[in-house]
CSV table of C-alpha atoms in Angstrom, one decimal:
chain,number,residue,atom,x,y,z
A,252,MET,CA,0.0,0.0,0.0
A,253,SER,CA,1.2,3.5,-0.8
A,254,ASN,CA,1.3,6.1,1.9
A,255,GLY,CA,-1.8,7.9,0.5
A,256,ASP,CA,-3.8,4.7,0.9
A,257,GLU,CA,-3.4,4.9,4.6
A,258,LYS,CA,-4.5,8.6,4.9
A,259,TYR,CA,-7.8,10.5,4.8
A,260,TRP,CA,-8.9,12.6,1.8
A,261,TYR,CA,-11.6,15.1,1.2
A,262,ASN,CA,-13.7,14.6,-1.9
A,263,LEU,CA,-14.4,18.0,-3.5
A,264,ARG,CA,-17.2,16.6,-5.7
A,265,THR,CA,-19.2,14.8,-3.0
A,266,GLY,CA,-18.1,16.7,0.1
A,267,GLU,CA,-17.3,13.4,1.9
A,268,VAL,CA,-14.2,12.2,3.8
A,269,GLU,CA,-12.6,9.1,2.3
A,270,PHE,CA,-10.0,6.7,3.7
A,271,GLY,CA,-7.5,5.9,1.1
A,272,MET,CA,-7.3,7.1,-2.5
A,273,GLN,CA,-10.8,6.0,-3.5
A,274,SER,CA,-11.8,8.8,-5.9
A,275,ALA,CA,-10.1,10.3,-8.9
A,276,SER,CA,-7.2,12.7,-8.0
A,277,VAL,CA,-9.0,15.6,-9.6
A,278,ASP,CA,-11.8,15.2,-7.1
A,279,ARG,CA,-9.8,14.9,-3.8
A,280,VAL,CA,-7.6,17.0,-1.6
A,281,GLY,CA,-5.2,15.7,1.0
A,282,PRO,CA,-3.8,13.6,2.5
A,283,PHE,CA,-4.8,14.3,6.1
A,284,ASP,CA,-3.8,12.3,9.1
A,285,THR,CA,-7.3,12.2,10.6
A,286,ALA,CA,-10.9,12.2,9.4
A,287,ASP,CA,-11.5,15.4,11.4
A,288,GLU,CA,-8.7,17.2,9.5
A,289,ALA,CA,-10.0,16.0,6.2
A,290,ALA,CA,-13.5,17.2,7.1
A,291,ARG,CA,-12.1,20.7,7.6
A,292,ALA,CA,-10.5,20.7,4.2
A,293,PRO,CA,-12.7,23.4,2.7
A,294,GLU,CA,-12.0,25.7,5.6
A,295,LEU,CA,-8.3,25.0,5.6
A,296,MET,CA,-8.2,25.7,1.8
A,297,ARG,CA,-9.9,29.0,2.3
A,298,GLU,CA,-7.5,30.0,5.1
A,299,ARG,CA,-4.4,29.0,3.1
A,300,SER,CA,-5.7,30.7,0.0
A,301,ASN,CA,-6.3,33.9,1.9
A,302,ALA,CA,-2.9,33.8,3.5
A,303,TRP,CA,-1.2,33.2,0.1
A,304,ALA,CA,-3.2,36.1,-1.4
A,305,GLU,CA,-2.1,38.4,1.5
A,306,ASP,CA,1.5,37.4,1.1
A,307,ASP,CA,1.4,37.9,-2.7
A,308,ALA,CA,-0.2,41.4,-2.2
A,309,SER,CA,2.3,42.3,0.4
A,310,GLU,CA,5.2,41.2,-1.8
A,311,SER,CA,3.8,43.2,-4.7
A,312,GLY,CA,3.4,46.4,-2.6
A,313,TRP,CA,-0.4,46.2,-2.3
A,314,ASP,CA,-2.6,46.2,0.7
A,315,ALA,CA,-6.3,45.6,1.1
A,316,THR,CA,-7.1,49.1,-0.3
A,317,GLY,CA,-4.7,49.2,-3.2
A,318,PRO,CA,-1.1,50.2,-3.7
A,319,VAL,CA,0.8,51.0,-0.5
A,320,GLY,CA,1.4,54.7,-0.2
A,321,GLY,CA,-1.4,55.5,-2.7
A,322,ALA,CA,-1.0,55.9,-6.3
Protein backbone atom coordinates (compact mmCIF):
# COMPACT_ATOMS: atom_id res chain seq x y z
CA MET A 1 0.00 0.00 0.00
CA SER A 2 1.24 3.47 -0.79
CA ASN A 3 1.32 6.12 1.92
CA GLY A 4 -1.78 7.88 0.53
CA ASP A 5 -3.81 4.71 0.87
CA GLU A 6 -3.43 4.94 4.65
CA LYS A 7 -4.53 8.57 4.92
CA TYR A 8 -7.78 10.51 4.80
CA TRP A 9 -8.87 12.59 1.83
CA TYR A 10 -11.63 15.11 1.21
CA ASN A 11 -13.69 14.58 -1.91
CA LEU A 12 -14.45 17.98 -3.46
CA ARG A 13 -17.22 16.61 -5.65
CA THR A 14 -19.19 14.77 -2.97
CA GLY A 15 -18.09 16.70 0.14
CA GLU A 16 -17.29 13.43 1.90
CA VAL A 17 -14.22 12.23 3.76
CA GLU A 18 -12.63 9.08 2.34
CA PHE A 19 -10.04 6.72 3.75
CA GLY A 20 -7.47 5.91 1.10
CA MET A 21 -7.34 7.09 -2.47
CA GLN A 22 -10.84 6.02 -3.50
CA SER A 23 -11.77 8.79 -5.94
CA ALA A 24 -10.08 10.32 -8.93
CA SER A 25 -7.24 12.66 -7.99
CA VAL A 26 -9.01 15.62 -9.59
CA ASP A 27 -11.85 15.22 -7.06
CA ARG A 28 -9.83 14.88 -3.85
CA VAL A 29 -7.55 16.96 -1.63
CA GLY A 30 -5.20 15.74 1.03
CA PRO A 31 -3.82 13.64 2.45
CA PHE A 32 -4.77 14.28 6.06
CA ASP A 33 -3.78 12.28 9.13
CA THR A 34 -7.28 12.21 10.64
CA ALA A 35 -10.85 12.19 9.38
CA ASP A 36 -11.51 15.39 11.36
CA GLU A 37 -8.71 17.22 9.54
CA ALA A 38 -10.03 16.00 6.20
CA ALA A 39 -13.54 17.19 7.08
CA ARG A 40 -12.09 20.68 7.63
CA ALA A 41 -10.48 20.70 4.17
CA PRO A 42 -12.69 23.45 2.66
CA GLU A 43 -12.01 25.71 5.65
CA LEU A 44 -8.28 24.98 5.55
CA MET A 45 -8.15 25.65 1.81
CA ARG A 46 -9.88 29.03 2.30
CA GLU A 47 -7.50 29.98 5.11
CA ARG A 48 -4.43 29.01 3.10
CA SER A 49 -5.69 30.73 -0.03
CA ASN A 50 -6.34 33.95 1.89
CA ALA A 51 -2.89 33.78 3.51
CA TRP A 52 -1.22 33.24 0.13
CA ALA A 53 -3.17 36.14 -1.40
CA GLU A 54 -2.14 38.42 1.47
CA ASP A 55 1.51 37.36 1.09
CA ASP A 56 1.40 37.94 -2.67
CA ALA A 57 -0.21 41.36 -2.22
CA SER A 58 2.34 42.32 0.42
CA GLU A 59 5.25 41.23 -1.78
CA SER A 60 3.79 43.22 -4.69
CA GLY A 61 3.43 46.40 -2.64
CA TRP A 62 -0.36 46.24 -2.30
CA ASP A 63 -2.57 46.22 0.74
CA ALA A 64 -6.30 45.64 1.14
CA THR A 65 -7.15 49.09 -0.28
CA GLY A 66 -4.72 49.25 -3.19
CA PRO A 67 -1.08 50.21 -3.71
CA VAL A 68 0.83 50.96 -0.53
CA GLY A 69 1.43 54.69 -0.24
CA GLY A 70 -1.42 55.46 -2.66
CA ALA A 71 -0.98 55.92 -6.35
